[in-house]
Amino acid sequence: MSDSRREFLKKSAILAASTAAATTGITQILSEDGSEEEIVYDYVIENGDVFKDRKFQKLYVGIDSWGKLKISEKPLKGQHYIDATNRIVSPGFIDILSDNSSNPDDTYHIFESYKVTDGVTTALQLHGGHHKAASYYRSFSKKDHFINWGVSCKVMNIRRNQRSIENRLKTIEKNLAYGALAISHSIEYQPTPYRELLTYGRLAYKYQRPLFLHLRHSSKEKELLGVAEAIKLARDTGAHIHIDHLNSTGGTFNMPKALQMIKDALSEGLKITTCVYPYSYWATYLHSKRFDEGWRARYNLTYSDLTVVGTGERLTESRFNELRQKTGILVAVPEGTMPLYKTGDLAIKEDFCFIGSDGGIERRARANNHPRGAGCFATALRHFQDIGIPLEDILFKITEAPTKLLRPAMMRRGKLKDGYKADIVIFDKDRINGTATMANPNQYSDGIDYVFVNGEIAVKDKKLKFMNGRPIKIQAAKVN
């Protein structure tokens, strides 16, 4: 064999071994002389309590040049070391119910900055999303992102643009074909006949995507009818139905009964999940149908109970009528309107319940957005620890659990495992907390030291660093 041939084969072996190391987490590669050589990782995190396999372990976490993980019981060699003594090392948090629907081209960097400083490494807009997934993914893939991102197919907008059900279904199929992660619809805000919902559920089942549903009713007298309708839809179509924010729509007044209904449905073999956010008050837009005639009786509220988020303005009847003629004015009800001990605290104990913010910050100062858009996950970790729920259980709900709902798009994320994407949060479990308030939502969360997104530092001590987010989508066959 010629020397050049031997040299070629040797270098090929080194390249193959290096590639294998990147994809499988191997810690040794071949040097040019054929001997083993230890990999030097870009970052090594040591001395932390590493959340792996739903428990905390003393492990070393390496991040390689491809942005992938190596988890080891033995020390790893790195270019940079991070001492995580007295800190939790967790997979990045996943927000399945984020919202950046207000002029996202101009506001997405603001939106993402408040997500990533709350520990969110993947923000998915699955409550609303977009009605043109192809153009959305194409456009936003050209931009730099702090976090991983993705959208569902927003039925509300499609219904406004397409008059016939046939054309609506064709448009939804095209959205799914071009990567939309789910189908989403809000039937309280845009009432839709059940027979039409069936067609959306059948499409969700056909393409094996979840159907995210904001229920039809939110009043004390009718909210359980909305839960029953979602269960019937799951039964009639076979689709996985995700009930958006059960604490504010469906279980606000009757949470124990709502949860029992879902548990009974799961025992039938139906696929149903839900989520909550850790706040005792809801907020929505004044122009929405929730404030149609009779709202004061439905929610036992009056005009002065409504506060414009970001300004603190309390409404009068005349001011309510004035602002209701405009779009995009978000108002919040008083704290304690939906007491956590009667709502979210009960729901979060169930395996089928996750955490979703249903929010996002879209202005640089005094944003007219619910503070959950900036502090949902840190607030959840603080609150649920304080009431005695194991930290391991809460972390599972905001890391690995959502990936099971969104496979294959979220494969190799949500866990600290060899070869997985290095989406990581390092935080102080005693200090972590949201700081955003109704009067000032524009505040970063406390207690988070580092956030890594795909192997790059996105946040360090509340300072924004590198943009390394990636699109999260499903590529299906094109639809004619």
Coordinates of C-alpha atoms in Angstrom, one line a residue:
M1 CA 0.0 0.0 0.0
S2 CA 1.4 3.4 -0.9
D3 CA 2.2 6.0 1.8
S4 CA -0.4 8.4 0.4
R5 CA -3.0 5.7 0.5
R6 CA -2.1 4.9 4.2
E7 CA -2.2 8.6 5.1
F8 CA -5.6 9.0 3.5
L9 CA -7.0 6.0 5.4
K10 CA -5.6 7.2 8.7
K11 CA -7.1 10.7 8.3
S12 CA -10.4 9.1 7.2
A13 CA -10.4 7.0 10.4
I14 CA -9.7 10.1 12.5
L15 CA -12.5 12.0 10.9
A16 CA -14.9 9.1 11.3
A17 CA -14.0 8.7 15.0
S18 CA -14.4 12.4 15.6
T19 CA -17.8 12.4 14.0
A20 CA -18.8 9.4 16.1
A21 CA -17.7 11.2 19.2
A22 CA -19.8 14.2 18.3
T23 CA -22.9 12.1 17.7
T24 CA -22.6 9.5 20.4
G25 CA -20.8 11.2 23.2
I26 CA -17.5 9.1 22.9
T27 CA -14.8 10.8 25.0
Q28 CA -11.8 9.4 23.2
I29 CA -10.7 9.8 19.5
L30 CA -7.8 8.7 17.5
S31 CA -4.8 11.0 17.2
E32 CA -2.8 11.0 13.9
D33 CA -0.4 8.3 15.2
G34 CA -3.4 6.0 16.0
S35 CA -3.3 6.5 19.8
E36 CA -6.3 7.5 21.8
E37 CA -6.7 11.2 22.5
E38 CA -9.1 12.7 25.0
I39 CA -11.7 15.2 23.6
V40 CA -11.4 18.7 24.8
Y41 CA -15.0 20.1 25.2
D42 CA -15.8 23.7 24.7
Y43 CA -17.4 23.9 28.1
V44 CA -17.4 21.6 31.1
I45 CA -19.9 22.1 33.9
E46 CA -18.8 20.6 37.2
N47 CA -19.9 20.3 40.9
G48 CA -23.5 20.9 40.1
D49 CA -26.6 18.9 40.9
V50 CA -27.4 17.5 37.5
F51 CA -31.0 16.7 36.7
K52 CA -30.8 13.5 34.8
D53 CA -33.3 10.6 34.6
R54 CA -35.7 12.5 36.8
K55 CA -33.3 12.8 39.7
F56 CA -30.3 14.9 40.8
Q57 CA -26.8 13.4 40.4
K58 CA -23.3 14.5 40.8
L59 CA -22.1 14.4 37.1
Y60 CA -19.9 16.3 34.7
V61 CA -21.6 17.9 31.7
G62 CA -19.5 18.5 28.6
I63 CA -20.6 20.6 25.6
D64 CA -18.7 19.9 22.4
S65 CA -18.1 22.1 19.3
W66 CA -21.3 20.7 17.7
G67 CA -23.4 22.0 20.6
K68 CA -24.0 18.4 21.8
L69 CA -23.8 16.9 25.3
K70 CA -21.6 14.5 27.0
I71 CA -22.6 13.3 30.5
S72 CA -19.9 11.6 32.6
E73 CA -19.3 10.3 36.1
K74 CA -15.6 11.1 35.5
P75 CA -14.0 14.5 35.0
L76 CA -13.9 15.9 31.5
K77 CA -11.3 18.1 29.8
G78 CA -12.6 21.5 28.7
Q79 CA -11.5 24.8 27.3
H80 CA -13.8 26.6 29.7
Y81 CA -15.0 25.3 33.1
I82 CA -18.1 26.4 34.9
D83 CA -18.3 25.8 38.7
A84 CA -22.0 24.9 39.5
T85 CA -21.5 24.3 43.2
N86 CA -24.8 24.7 45.0
R87 CA -26.6 25.0 41.6
I88 CA -29.1 23.0 39.7
V89 CA -28.0 22.0 36.2
S90 CA -31.2 21.3 34.2
P91 CA -32.3 20.9 30.6
G92 CA -33.6 24.1 29.2
F93 CA -37.2 24.9 29.9
I94 CA -39.8 24.4 27.1
D95 CA -42.7 26.8 26.8
I96 CA -45.4 25.2 24.7
L97 CA -47.8 28.1 25.0
S98 CA -45.7 31.2 24.3
D99 CA -47.3 34.1 22.4
N100 CA -45.6 36.6 20.1
S101 CA -48.5 37.4 17.9
S102 CA -48.2 41.2 17.9
N103 CA -46.1 42.3 15.0
P104 CA -43.5 39.5 15.5
D105 CA -41.1 40.9 12.8
D106 CA -40.5 43.9 15.0
T107 CA -41.0 42.4 18.5
Y108 CA -39.5 38.9 18.4
H109 CA -36.1 39.9 19.8
I110 CA -37.8 41.6 22.8
F111 CA -40.1 38.6 23.2
E112 CA -37.1 36.1 23.1
S113 CA -35.0 38.1 25.5
Y114 CA -37.6 37.8 28.3
K115 CA -38.1 34.1 27.5
V116 CA -34.4 33.2 27.6
T117 CA -33.8 35.1 30.9
D118 CA -36.6 33.1 32.4
G119 CA -34.7 29.9 31.5
V120 CA -36.7 29.1 28.4
T121 CA -34.6 27.6 25.6
T122 CA -37.5 26.6 23.3
A123 CA -40.6 28.8 23.0
L124 CA -43.3 27.3 20.8
Q125 CA -46.4 29.3 19.9
L126 CA -49.0 26.5 20.0
H127 CA -52.0 28.5 21.4
G128 CA -52.0 30.8 18.4
G129 CA -49.2 30.4 16.0
H130 CA -49.5 31.4 12.4
H131 CA -51.7 30.8 9.4
K132 CA -48.9 30.7 6.9
A133 CA -46.3 28.4 8.4
A134 CA -44.2 28.1 5.2
S135 CA -43.6 31.8 4.9
Y136 CA -43.2 32.2 8.7
Y137 CA -40.5 29.6 8.9
R138 CA -38.8 30.8 5.8
S139 CA -38.8 34.4 7.0
F140 CA -37.8 33.8 10.6
S141 CA -35.1 31.3 9.6
K142 CA -33.2 34.2 8.1
K143 CA -33.1 36.0 11.5
D144 CA -30.9 35.4 14.5
H145 CA -32.6 34.0 17.6
F146 CA -31.8 33.7 21.3
I147 CA -33.9 30.6 21.6
N148 CA -35.4 27.7 19.6
W149 CA -38.7 28.6 18.1
G150 CA -41.7 27.2 16.3
V151 CA -45.4 27.7 15.6
S152 CA -48.7 25.8 15.2
C153 CA -51.3 26.3 12.4
K154 CA -53.6 29.1 13.6
V155 CA -57.2 28.2 12.6
M156 CA -58.7 31.5 13.7
N157 CA -56.8 33.4 11.0
I158 CA -57.5 30.8 8.4
R159 CA -61.3 30.9 9.1
R160 CA -61.2 34.7 8.7
N161 CA -59.5 34.3 5.3
Q162 CA -61.3 31.2 3.9
R163 CA -65.0 31.1 3.7
S164 CA -65.5 27.4 2.9
I165 CA -64.5 24.5 5.2
E166 CA -63.0 22.7 2.2
N167 CA -60.6 25.6 1.6
R168 CA -59.9 25.9 5.3
L169 CA -58.9 22.2 5.5
K170 CA -56.6 22.5 2.4
T171 CA -54.9 25.5 4.0
I172 CA -54.4 23.7 7.3
E173 CA -52.9 20.7 5.4
K174 CA -50.4 23.0 3.6
N175 CA -49.4 24.5 7.0
L176 CA -48.8 21.0 8.4
A177 CA -46.9 20.0 5.4
Y178 CA -44.6 23.0 5.8
G179 CA -43.7 22.3 9.4
A180 CA -46.5 23.6 11.7
L181 CA -46.1 21.6 14.9
A182 CA -49.8 21.5 15.8
I183 CA -53.3 22.8 14.9
S184 CA -54.6 25.5 17.3
H185 CA -58.0 27.0 17.7
S186 CA -59.7 29.3 20.3
I187 CA -63.4 28.6 20.2
E188 CA -64.3 30.9 23.0
Y189 CA -63.0 33.8 21.0
Q190 CA -64.2 32.5 17.6
P191 CA -67.2 30.2 18.2
T192 CA -67.1 27.3 15.8
P193 CA -69.7 24.5 15.2
Y194 CA -68.7 21.1 16.6
R195 CA -69.1 19.5 13.2
E196 CA -66.3 21.8 11.9
L197 CA -64.1 21.0 14.9
L198 CA -64.4 17.4 14.0
T199 CA -62.8 18.1 10.7
Y200 CA -59.8 19.8 12.4
G201 CA -59.5 16.9 14.9
R202 CA -59.5 14.4 12.0
L203 CA -56.7 16.3 10.3
A204 CA -54.7 16.4 13.5
Y205 CA -55.1 12.7 13.8
K206 CA -54.2 12.1 10.2
Y207 CA -50.9 14.0 10.5
Q208 CA -50.3 12.9 14.1
R209 CA -50.1 16.5 15.4
P210 CA -51.8 17.6 18.6
L211 CA -54.8 19.9 18.5
F212 CA -54.4 22.8 21.0
L213 CA -57.8 24.0 22.1
H214 CA -58.8 27.1 24.0
L215 CA -62.2 25.9 25.3
R216 CA -65.6 27.3 24.4
H217 CA -66.7 28.3 27.9
S218 CA -65.0 30.1 30.9
S219 CA -68.0 30.9 33.2
K220 CA -68.7 29.0 36.4
E221 CA -71.9 27.6 35.0
K222 CA -70.6 26.4 31.7
E223 CA -66.8 25.8 31.9
L224 CA -67.2 22.0 32.4
L225 CA -69.2 21.8 29.2
G226 CA -66.0 23.0 27.5
V227 CA -64.0 20.3 29.1
A228 CA -66.6 17.7 28.1
E229 CA -66.5 19.0 24.5
A230 CA -62.7 18.6 24.3
I231 CA -63.0 15.0 25.6
K232 CA -65.7 14.2 23.1
L233 CA -63.5 15.6 20.3
A234 CA -60.6 13.3 21.4
R235 CA -63.0 10.4 21.5
D236 CA -64.6 11.1 18.1
T237 CA -61.4 11.8 16.2
G238 CA -58.6 9.9 18.0
A239 CA -56.6 13.1 18.0
H240 CA -54.4 14.2 20.9
I241 CA -56.2 17.2 22.4
H242 CA -54.3 19.7 24.5
I243 CA -56.5 21.9 26.6
D244 CA -54.9 25.4 26.9
H245 CA -54.4 27.0 30.4
L246 CA -57.0 24.9 32.2
N247 CA -56.7 27.2 35.3
S248 CA -58.2 30.1 33.4
T249 CA -60.5 28.3 30.9
G250 CA -62.2 25.1 32.0
G251 CA -61.2 24.6 35.6
T252 CA -61.3 28.1 37.1
F253 CA -64.3 27.4 39.3
N254 CA -64.5 23.6 39.2
M255 CA -60.9 22.3 38.9
P256 CA -61.4 19.0 40.9
K257 CA -64.2 18.0 38.6
A258 CA -62.4 19.1 35.5
L259 CA -59.4 17.0 36.5
Q260 CA -61.5 14.0 37.2
M261 CA -63.2 14.2 33.8
I262 CA -59.8 14.2 32.1
K263 CA -58.6 11.3 34.3
D264 CA -61.7 9.3 33.3
A265 CA -61.0 10.1 29.7
L266 CA -57.4 8.9 29.9
S267 CA -58.6 5.7 31.5
E268 CA -60.5 5.1 28.2
G269 CA -57.3 5.4 26.3
L270 CA -57.9 8.9 25.0
K271 CA -55.0 11.3 24.5
I272 CA -55.5 14.5 26.5
T273 CA -53.0 16.9 28.1
T274 CA -53.4 20.3 29.6
C275 CA -51.3 23.1 31.1
V276 CA -51.5 25.9 33.7
Y277 CA -49.5 29.0 34.6
P278 CA -48.6 30.0 38.2
Y279 CA -50.6 33.1 38.6
S280 CA -53.9 33.8 40.3
Y281 CA -55.3 36.2 37.8
W282 CA -55.9 36.1 34.0
A283 CA -55.5 38.8 31.4
T284 CA -57.0 39.1 27.9
Y285 CA -57.8 41.7 25.3
L286 CA -60.7 44.1 25.9
H287 CA -62.0 43.6 22.4
S288 CA -62.3 39.8 22.9
K289 CA -65.6 38.0 23.2
R290 CA -64.9 37.3 26.9
F291 CA -66.0 40.8 27.5
D292 CA -69.3 40.6 25.6
E293 CA -72.5 41.5 27.3
G294 CA -73.0 39.8 30.6
W295 CA -69.3 39.6 31.5
R296 CA -69.7 41.2 35.0
A297 CA -72.2 38.5 36.0
R298 CA -70.3 35.7 34.4
Y299 CA -67.1 36.5 36.4
N300 CA -68.5 38.4 39.3
L301 CA -66.3 41.4 38.3
T302 CA -66.9 45.0 37.5
Y303 CA -65.2 47.8 35.6
S304 CA -62.9 48.9 38.4
D305 CA -61.6 45.4 38.8
L306 CA -59.9 45.7 35.4
T307 CA -56.3 47.0 35.1
V308 CA -54.5 47.9 31.9
V309 CA -51.3 45.8 32.2
G310 CA -48.1 47.9 32.0
T311 CA -49.7 51.2 33.1
G312 CA -51.7 50.2 36.2
E313 CA -54.7 52.2 35.0
R314 CA -58.0 51.1 36.6
L315 CA -61.0 51.3 34.3
T316 CA -64.3 53.1 34.7
E317 CA -67.3 52.2 32.6
S318 CA -66.7 55.0 30.2
R319 CA -63.0 54.2 29.8
F320 CA -63.9 50.5 29.3
N321 CA -66.3 51.4 26.5
E322 CA -63.7 53.6 24.9
L323 CA -60.9 51.1 25.0
R324 CA -63.1 48.2 23.9
Q325 CA -63.4 49.9 20.5
K326 CA -59.6 49.4 20.0
T327 CA -57.7 46.2 19.4
G328 CA -54.7 45.0 21.4
I329 CA -55.5 46.5 24.8
L330 CA -54.7 43.8 27.4
V331 CA -56.4 44.1 30.8
A332 CA -55.9 41.9 33.9
V333 CA -58.4 40.9 36.6
P334 CA -57.4 41.2 40.3
E335 CA -54.9 38.8 41.9
G336 CA -56.8 36.0 43.6
T337 CA -59.6 35.9 41.0
M338 CA -58.6 32.3 40.4
P339 CA -56.8 31.2 43.7
L340 CA -53.9 29.0 43.0
Y341 CA -54.8 26.6 45.8
K342 CA -58.1 25.9 44.0
T343 CA -56.7 25.8 40.5
G344 CA -53.1 25.5 39.4
D345 CA -51.9 23.8 42.6
L346 CA -54.3 21.0 42.1
A347 CA -53.7 20.6 38.3
I348 CA -49.9 20.5 38.5
K349 CA -50.0 17.4 40.6
E350 CA -51.4 15.4 37.6
D351 CA -49.0 13.7 35.1
F352 CA -51.0 15.1 32.2
C353 CA -50.6 18.7 33.2
F354 CA -47.6 20.8 32.0
I355 CA -46.7 24.5 32.4
G356 CA -47.3 27.0 29.6
S357 CA -47.0 30.8 29.9
D358 CA -49.7 31.8 27.4
G359 CA -47.7 35.0 27.1
G360 CA -44.8 37.0 25.8
I361 CA -43.3 40.5 26.3
E362 CA -43.5 42.6 23.2
R363 CA -42.4 46.1 24.2
R364 CA -39.1 47.3 25.6
A365 CA -40.7 49.1 28.6
R366 CA -44.0 49.0 30.4
A367 CA -45.3 46.3 28.1
N368 CA -49.0 45.7 27.8
N369 CA -48.5 42.0 28.4
H370 CA -49.2 39.7 31.4
P371 CA -46.1 39.3 33.5
R372 CA -46.2 35.5 32.9
G373 CA -44.6 36.4 29.5
A374 CA -41.4 37.3 31.4
G375 CA -41.5 35.2 34.6
C376 CA -43.7 32.2 34.2
F377 CA -41.1 29.5 34.6
A378 CA -39.0 31.0 37.4
T379 CA -42.3 31.8 39.2
A380 CA -43.5 28.3 38.8
L381 CA -40.3 26.8 40.2
R382 CA -40.5 29.1 43.2
H383 CA -44.2 28.7 43.9
F384 CA -44.5 25.0 43.5
Q385 CA -41.3 24.3 45.6
D386 CA -42.8 26.5 48.3
I387 CA -46.0 24.4 48.5
G388 CA -44.0 21.2 48.7
I389 CA -44.0 19.8 45.2
P390 CA -40.7 18.1 44.5
L391 CA -38.4 20.1 42.3
E392 CA -37.7 17.0 40.2
D393 CA -41.4 16.8 39.3
I394 CA -41.7 20.4 38.2
L395 CA -38.5 20.2 36.1
F396 CA -39.8 17.1 34.3
K397 CA -42.9 19.0 33.4
I398 CA -41.0 21.8 31.8
T399 CA -38.2 19.8 30.1
E400 CA -38.8 16.2 29.0
A401 CA -42.6 15.9 29.3
P402 CA -43.4 18.5 26.5
T403 CA -41.0 16.7 24.1
K404 CA -43.2 13.6 24.2
L405 CA -46.1 15.7 22.9
L406 CA -44.1 17.1 20.0
R407 CA -42.1 14.2 18.5
P408 CA -40.3 14.0 16.2
A409 CA -39.7 17.7 16.1
M410 CA -38.3 17.8 19.7
M411 CA -36.3 14.6 19.6
R412 CA -32.8 14.9 21.2
R413 CA -34.0 17.8 23.4
G414 CA -35.4 18.1 26.9
K415 CA -32.9 15.7 28.5
L416 CA -29.3 15.8 29.6
K417 CA -28.1 12.8 27.7
D418 CA -25.1 12.0 25.5
G419 CA -25.6 13.3 22.0
Y420 CA -28.6 15.5 22.9
K421 CA -28.7 19.2 22.1
A422 CA -27.0 21.3 24.7
D423 CA -30.0 23.4 25.9
I424 CA -29.2 24.0 29.6
V425 CA -30.2 26.2 32.5
I426 CA -28.0 26.6 35.6
F427 CA -29.9 28.1 38.5
D428 CA -30.1 28.5 42.3
K429 CA -33.1 26.6 43.5
D430 CA -33.4 28.9 46.6
R431 CA -33.2 32.2 44.7
I432 CA -35.1 31.5 41.5
N433 CA -38.2 33.5 41.1
G434 CA -40.0 35.7 38.7
T435 CA -39.9 39.5 39.3
A436 CA -42.3 40.7 36.6
T437 CA -45.4 42.4 37.9
M438 CA -48.7 43.7 36.5
A439 CA -47.5 47.3 36.9
N440 CA -44.1 46.5 35.3
P441 CA -43.9 43.2 33.3
N442 CA -40.4 44.2 31.9
Q443 CA -38.3 42.5 34.5
Y444 CA -35.9 39.6 34.2
S445 CA -36.2 36.6 36.5
D446 CA -33.9 36.1 39.5
G447 CA -31.7 33.1 40.3
I448 CA -30.6 32.0 36.9
D449 CA -26.8 32.0 36.3
Y450 CA -26.5 30.6 32.8
V451 CA -28.6 29.6 29.9
F452 CA -27.1 27.6 27.0
V453 CA -29.0 27.2 23.7
N454 CA -27.6 24.6 21.3
G455 CA -24.2 24.8 23.1
E456 CA -23.7 28.6 23.2
I457 CA -24.2 30.8 26.2
A458 CA -27.3 32.8 25.6
V459 CA -27.6 34.4 29.1
K460 CA -25.1 34.9 31.9
D461 CA -26.2 36.6 35.1
K462 CA -29.1 38.3 33.4
K463 CA -26.9 39.6 30.5
L464 CA -27.8 38.5 27.0
K465 CA -25.0 36.9 25.1
F466 CA -25.0 34.8 21.9
M467 CA -27.9 34.0 19.5
N468 CA -27.9 30.4 18.6
G469 CA -31.6 29.4 18.4
R470 CA -32.9 27.0 15.8
P471 CA -36.3 26.4 14.2
I472 CA -38.4 23.6 15.6
K473 CA -40.6 22.1 12.8
I474 CA -41.9 18.9 11.3
Q475 CA -41.2 18.3 7.6
A476 CA -44.0 16.3 6.0
A477 CA -44.8 15.5 2.4
K478 CA -46.1 18.5 0.4
V479 CA -49.8 18.7 -0.2
N480 CA -51.1 19.6 -3.7

